[in-house]
Amino acid sequence: LSALRRAIAGEYTKDGLDTREEHVLVTNGAQQAIALCAALCVQRGDTVLVEDPTYFGALEVCRTFGARLATLPVQAEGVTPETLRERLTATGARLIYLTPTFQNPTGSVMPETSRREVGAIALATGIPIIDDRATADLVIEGRPPAAIAALAPGAPIFTIGSLSKLVWPGLRVGWIRASEPLIQRLARAKTAIDLGSPTLTQAIGARLVAAIPEARRLRQRELKPRRDLLTTLLRAELPDWQFVVPTGGLFLWAKLPRADAREYAQLAFRHGIVTLPGSTMSAVEDHASHLRLPFFAEPDTLRAGVNRLAAAWRAYRGRTRERAKAVAIV
Ligand SMILES: Cc1ncc(COP(=O)(O)O)c(C=O)c1O
């Protein structure tokens, strides 16, 4: 729908990324956007560079396309350009997938200087980057830097967005912003799959995109107290867990001392709480001592959740002490 693409283009242009309707393809959520980019760039056996940890939906896409996955460690300020350059040379990757704004799951934000360098790498090598901004609207503090494409004109960059996090995932309205020739190829790939996104949801989307600035403010008002509540509860009830307070996004990335988060998550399930261990978000099953903790739930749910996490942690600790004793007897 032209009205939706125009509205999306208008939002990007307002944010400093000059965009016309011809640069936008509407997709069924950011998930389909990732899949279409992979369909365009990846042949079976090709290497894709992904952050470690990263959004597991992207790992699923890459695996489905038969890609090999090579990892880029996520630091406090996201992936560094030096690492990207080195890994790109070492692996000969055909595609790079990044979530540089409130990274899922760590919440880290790549600074502007790194974004410029990363964009320059894509321009120099011709290897495309997916800049997945599905969580970029969830600002709690400060103002995140611009999309990579805005800092690297002419670089092969797929900028992905979605209404899922601001409005509702059930709507399935997402999009890709790229150069016109790339959009034309992506549009052909999408037509082969589903002939196009439903006109009804696109019409709703067109109205909602116009309300994005207001939706950002509402989400911020909701997310800030919830993030603060979760951090306060964790510090009080699980003081040995370590985490960096994220400035946006939906998750807190917690490190559990001397623990296997997979074992702990199973125990926590028996205490009535579902948590995701870090290894599920790693292409190489790393981050075994991390948990991803969402803070978007209602305050009462967060309170009940941390209570259960703490009860499960006491049980887990008791169990590991028992185990340590048993080893001592042997
Ligand atoms: C980084 C990231 N990309 C993409 C998606 C998928 O979003 P959508 O519901 O728009 O398909 C998510 C959802 O969790 C996400 O966190």
Coordinates of C-alpha atoms and ligand atoms in Angstrom, one line a residue:
L1 CA 0.0 0.0 0.0
S2 CA 1.5 3.3 -1.2
A3 CA 0.1 5.2 1.9
L4 CA 2.0 2.9 4.3
R5 CA 5.3 3.0 2.3
R6 CA 5.0 6.8 2.1
A7 CA 4.4 7.1 5.8
I8 CA 7.4 4.9 6.6
A9 CA 9.6 6.8 4.2
G10 CA 8.4 10.0 5.9
E11 CA 9.5 8.8 9.4
Y12 CA 13.0 7.8 8.1
T13 CA 13.4 11.1 6.4
K14 CA 12.4 13.0 9.5
D15 CA 15.0 10.9 11.4
G16 CA 17.8 11.9 9.0
L17 CA 17.7 9.0 6.6
D18 CA 16.5 10.3 3.2
T19 CA 13.9 7.8 2.0
R20 CA 11.3 7.7 -0.7
E21 CA 8.4 5.3 -1.1
E22 CA 10.5 3.3 -3.7
H23 CA 13.0 2.5 -1.0
V24 CA 10.5 0.7 1.2
L25 CA 9.0 -2.8 1.1
V26 CA 6.2 -3.7 3.6
T27 CA 6.6 -7.2 5.1
N28 CA 4.8 -9.4 7.5
G29 CA 6.8 -8.3 10.5
A30 CA 10.5 -7.9 10.9
Q31 CA 10.8 -11.6 10.9
Q32 CA 9.8 -11.9 7.3
A33 CA 12.0 -8.9 6.5
I34 CA 15.1 -10.8 7.9
A35 CA 14.0 -13.9 5.9
L36 CA 13.7 -12.0 2.6
C37 CA 17.1 -10.4 3.1
A38 CA 18.6 -13.8 3.7
A39 CA 16.8 -15.3 0.7
L40 CA 18.4 -12.6 -1.4
C41 CA 21.9 -12.8 -0.1
V42 CA 22.5 -16.3 1.2
Q43 CA 23.1 -19.6 -0.7
R44 CA 23.3 -22.9 1.2
G45 CA 26.8 -23.1 2.8
D46 CA 27.4 -19.4 2.8
T47 CA 28.6 -17.8 6.0
V48 CA 26.5 -15.2 7.8
L49 CA 28.0 -13.1 10.6
V50 CA 25.7 -12.8 13.6
E51 CA 26.2 -11.1 17.0
D52 CA 26.8 -13.4 19.9
P53 CA 24.3 -13.4 21.6
T54 CA 21.6 -12.3 19.3
Y55 CA 17.9 -12.4 18.5
F56 CA 17.2 -16.2 18.1
G57 CA 14.6 -15.6 15.4
A58 CA 17.4 -14.5 13.1
L59 CA 19.5 -17.6 13.9
E60 CA 16.5 -19.7 12.9
V61 CA 16.2 -17.9 9.6
C62 CA 19.9 -18.4 8.8
R63 CA 19.8 -22.1 9.7
T64 CA 16.7 -22.6 7.5
F65 CA 18.6 -21.2 4.6
G66 CA 21.5 -23.6 5.2
A67 CA 23.9 -20.8 6.2
R68 CA 27.0 -21.3 8.3
L69 CA 27.0 -19.0 11.3
A70 CA 30.1 -17.2 12.4
T71 CA 29.9 -15.0 15.5
L72 CA 30.7 -11.4 16.4
P73 CA 31.1 -11.0 20.2
V74 CA 28.8 -8.3 21.7
Q75 CA 30.6 -5.9 24.0
A76 CA 29.2 -3.1 26.2
E77 CA 29.0 -1.0 23.0
G78 CA 27.8 -3.7 20.7
V79 CA 30.0 -5.2 18.0
T80 CA 33.2 -3.3 17.4
P81 CA 34.2 -2.3 13.8
E82 CA 37.7 -4.0 14.4
T83 CA 36.1 -7.3 15.2
L84 CA 33.7 -7.0 12.2
R85 CA 36.6 -6.3 9.8
E86 CA 38.7 -9.1 11.2
R87 CA 35.8 -11.7 11.1
L88 CA 34.7 -10.6 7.7
T89 CA 38.2 -11.3 6.3
A90 CA 38.5 -14.5 8.2
T91 CA 35.2 -16.0 7.2
G92 CA 34.4 -14.6 3.8
A93 CA 30.8 -14.0 5.0
R94 CA 28.1 -13.0 2.5
L95 CA 25.8 -11.2 5.0
I96 CA 26.0 -9.4 8.3
Y97 CA 23.1 -9.3 10.8
L98 CA 23.2 -6.7 13.5
T99 CA 20.8 -5.3 16.1
P100 CA 22.8 -2.3 17.2
T101 CA 20.1 -0.4 18.9
F102 CA 19.0 -1.9 22.3
Q103 CA 20.5 -5.1 21.2
N104 CA 18.3 -8.2 21.8
P105 CA 19.2 -9.6 24.3
T106 CA 22.0 -7.5 25.9
G107 CA 20.4 -4.0 25.5
S108 CA 23.7 -2.6 24.3
V109 CA 23.8 0.4 21.9
M110 CA 26.5 0.8 19.2
P111 CA 27.8 4.4 19.3
E112 CA 27.7 6.6 16.2
T113 CA 31.4 6.4 15.5
S114 CA 31.2 2.6 15.3
R115 CA 28.2 2.8 13.1
R116 CA 30.0 5.1 10.6
E117 CA 32.9 2.6 10.5
V118 CA 30.6 -0.4 10.2
G119 CA 28.7 1.3 7.4
A120 CA 32.1 2.2 5.7
I121 CA 33.1 -1.5 5.8
A122 CA 29.8 -2.5 4.0
L123 CA 30.5 0.2 1.4
A124 CA 34.1 -0.9 0.9
T125 CA 33.5 -4.6 0.8
G126 CA 30.0 -4.7 -0.8
I127 CA 28.9 -7.2 1.9
P128 CA 25.4 -6.2 2.9
I129 CA 24.4 -5.5 6.5
I130 CA 21.0 -6.0 8.0
D131 CA 20.4 -3.2 10.6
D132 CA 17.5 -4.7 12.5
R133 CA 15.8 -1.8 14.3
A134 CA 12.8 -3.8 15.6
T135 CA 13.6 -2.7 19.1
A136 CA 15.0 0.7 18.3
D137 CA 11.8 2.6 19.2
L138 CA 11.9 1.4 22.8
V139 CA 13.9 4.3 24.2
I140 CA 14.0 4.6 28.0
E141 CA 16.8 7.1 28.4
G142 CA 18.8 9.3 26.0
R143 CA 18.6 9.3 22.3
P144 CA 20.2 6.4 20.4
P145 CA 22.3 7.2 17.3
A146 CA 20.9 7.2 13.8
A147 CA 20.4 4.1 11.7
I148 CA 23.6 2.8 10.1
A149 CA 22.3 3.7 6.6
A150 CA 21.9 7.3 7.6
L151 CA 25.6 7.4 8.4
A152 CA 26.9 5.5 5.3
P153 CA 25.1 6.8 2.2
G154 CA 25.4 4.3 -0.7
A155 CA 26.3 1.3 1.5
P156 CA 24.4 -1.9 0.9
I157 CA 22.3 -1.8 4.1
F158 CA 18.9 -3.3 4.8
T159 CA 17.2 -1.2 7.5
I160 CA 14.5 -3.3 9.1
G161 CA 11.6 -1.9 11.2
S162 CA 8.4 -3.1 12.7
L163 CA 5.3 -2.1 14.5
S164 CA 5.4 -5.2 16.7
K165 CA 7.2 -3.7 19.7
L166 CA 5.5 -0.3 19.7
V167 CA 2.0 -1.4 18.9
W168 CA 1.2 -5.1 18.6
P169 CA 3.1 -8.1 17.2
G170 CA -0.3 -9.6 16.1
L171 CA -0.6 -6.9 13.4
R172 CA 2.4 -8.4 11.5
V173 CA 3.5 -5.1 10.0
G174 CA 7.2 -4.7 9.4
W175 CA 9.3 -3.3 6.6
I176 CA 12.7 -3.1 4.8
R177 CA 14.3 0.1 3.7
A178 CA 17.0 -0.3 1.1
S179 CA 18.2 1.0 -2.3
E180 CA 15.6 0.9 -5.1
P181 CA 17.2 -2.0 -7.0
L182 CA 17.5 -4.1 -3.8
I183 CA 13.8 -3.3 -2.9
Q184 CA 12.7 -4.5 -6.4
R185 CA 14.5 -7.8 -5.9
L186 CA 13.1 -8.2 -2.4
A187 CA 9.6 -7.4 -3.7
R188 CA 9.9 -10.2 -6.3
A189 CA 11.0 -12.6 -3.6
K190 CA 8.0 -11.6 -1.4
T191 CA 5.6 -11.9 -4.3
A192 CA 6.7 -15.4 -4.9
I193 CA 6.0 -16.2 -1.3
D194 CA 2.7 -14.5 -0.5
L195 CA 1.8 -12.0 -3.3
G196 CA 1.9 -9.2 -0.7
S197 CA 0.9 -8.3 2.9
P198 CA -2.8 -7.9 3.6
T199 CA -4.2 -4.6 2.5
L200 CA -6.3 -4.3 5.7
T201 CA -3.4 -4.4 8.1
Q202 CA -1.4 -2.2 5.8
A203 CA -4.2 0.4 6.0
I204 CA -4.2 0.2 9.8
G205 CA -0.4 0.4 9.7
A206 CA -0.4 3.6 7.7
R207 CA -2.4 5.3 10.4
L208 CA -0.2 3.8 13.2
V209 CA 3.1 4.8 11.5
A210 CA 1.9 8.4 11.7
A211 CA 1.5 8.0 15.4
I212 CA 5.0 6.5 16.0
P213 CA 6.4 9.5 17.9
E214 CA 3.4 9.5 20.3
A215 CA 3.6 5.7 20.7
R216 CA 7.3 6.0 21.5
R217 CA 6.5 8.4 24.3
L218 CA 3.7 6.1 25.7
R219 CA 6.0 3.1 25.6
Q220 CA 8.8 5.0 27.4
R221 CA 6.4 6.0 30.1
E222 CA 5.4 2.4 30.6
L223 CA 8.8 0.8 30.2
K224 CA 10.9 3.0 32.5
P225 CA 9.2 2.2 35.8
R226 CA 9.0 -1.5 34.9
R227 CA 12.7 -1.6 34.1
D228 CA 13.4 0.3 37.3
L229 CA 11.2 -2.1 39.3
L230 CA 12.9 -5.2 37.9
T231 CA 16.4 -3.8 38.7
T232 CA 15.3 -2.9 42.3
L233 CA 13.7 -6.3 42.9
L234 CA 16.8 -8.1 41.5
R235 CA 19.2 -6.1 43.6
A236 CA 17.1 -6.8 46.7
E237 CA 16.3 -10.5 46.1
L238 CA 19.2 -11.7 43.9
P239 CA 22.1 -9.5 44.8
D240 CA 24.7 -11.7 43.4
W241 CA 23.3 -11.6 39.9
Q242 CA 25.1 -9.1 37.7
F243 CA 23.7 -6.9 35.0
V244 CA 24.0 -3.6 33.2
V245 CA 20.9 -1.5 33.3
P246 CA 19.8 -1.1 29.7
T247 CA 18.8 2.3 28.3
G248 CA 16.1 0.8 26.1
G249 CA 14.6 -2.3 24.7
L250 CA 12.7 -5.0 26.6
F251 CA 15.3 -7.1 28.3
L252 CA 17.8 -7.3 31.1
W253 CA 20.8 -9.6 30.5
A254 CA 21.7 -11.1 33.8
K255 CA 24.8 -13.1 34.6
L256 CA 24.4 -15.8 37.2
P257 CA 27.5 -16.5 39.3
R258 CA 29.0 -20.0 39.0
A259 CA 25.8 -21.3 37.4
D260 CA 24.6 -23.2 34.4
A261 CA 21.6 -21.1 33.4
R262 CA 20.1 -24.1 31.4
E263 CA 19.9 -26.2 34.6
Y264 CA 18.7 -23.2 36.6
A265 CA 16.0 -22.5 34.0
Q266 CA 14.7 -26.0 34.3
L267 CA 14.5 -25.7 38.0
A268 CA 12.9 -22.3 37.7
F269 CA 10.2 -23.8 35.5
R270 CA 9.3 -26.2 38.3
H271 CA 9.0 -23.1 40.5
G272 CA 6.4 -21.7 38.0
I273 CA 8.5 -19.3 36.0
V274 CA 9.7 -19.6 32.4
T275 CA 13.0 -18.0 31.6
L276 CA 15.3 -18.2 28.6
P277 CA 18.9 -19.2 29.1
G278 CA 21.6 -17.3 27.1
S279 CA 22.7 -20.4 25.2
T280 CA 19.4 -20.3 23.2
M281 CA 20.5 -16.9 21.8
S282 CA 23.9 -18.0 20.8
A283 CA 24.9 -19.6 17.5
V284 CA 27.6 -21.5 19.3
E285 CA 25.6 -22.2 22.5
D286 CA 27.8 -19.9 24.5
H287 CA 26.5 -17.6 27.4
A288 CA 25.6 -20.6 29.5
S289 CA 25.6 -18.5 32.7
H290 CA 23.3 -15.8 31.4
L291 CA 19.5 -15.3 31.5
R292 CA 17.4 -13.0 29.4
L293 CA 14.8 -11.3 31.7
P294 CA 12.0 -9.3 30.1
F295 CA 10.8 -6.2 32.0
F296 CA 7.7 -5.3 30.0
A297 CA 5.2 -7.3 32.1
E298 CA 2.8 -5.7 34.6
P299 CA 4.4 -4.7 37.9
D300 CA 2.6 -7.4 39.9
T301 CA 3.8 -10.0 37.4
L302 CA 7.4 -8.8 37.8
R303 CA 7.1 -9.0 41.6
A304 CA 5.7 -12.5 41.5
G305 CA 8.3 -13.5 38.8
V306 CA 11.3 -12.3 40.9
N307 CA 10.0 -14.0 43.9
R308 CA 9.9 -17.3 42.0
L309 CA 13.3 -16.7 40.5
A310 CA 14.7 -16.1 44.0
A311 CA 13.1 -19.3 45.4
A312 CA 14.4 -21.2 42.4
W313 CA 17.9 -19.7 42.9
R314 CA 17.9 -20.8 46.6
A315 CA 17.0 -24.3 45.5
Y316 CA 19.6 -24.3 42.8
R317 CA 22.3 -23.1 45.2
G318 CA 21.3 -25.8 47.7
R319 CA 21.5 -28.4 45.1
T320 CA 25.0 -27.3 43.9
R321 CA 26.2 -27.3 47.5
E322 CA 24.9 -30.8 47.9
R323 CA 26.6 -31.8 44.7
A324 CA 29.9 -30.3 45.8
K325 CA 29.7 -32.2 49.0
A326 CA 29.1 -35.5 47.2
V327 CA 32.1 -34.9 45.1
A328 CA 34.1 -34.3 48.3
I329 CA 33.0 -37.7 49.7
V330 CA 34.0 -39.5 46.5
Ligands
LIG1 C1 15.6 -7.9 17.1 C2 14.2 -8.4 16.7 N1 14.0 -8.6 15.3 C3 12.9 -9.0 14.9 C4 11.9 -9.4 15.7 C5 10.6 -10.0 15.1 O1 9.7 -8.9 15.0 P1 8.3 -9.1 14.3 O2 7.2 -9.4 15.3 O3 8.1 -7.7 13.7 O4 8.4 -10.1 13.2 C6 12.0 -9.3 17.0 C7 11.0 -9.8 17.9 O5 11.2 -10.2 19.1 C8 13.3 -8.8 17.6 O6 13.5 -8.7 18.9

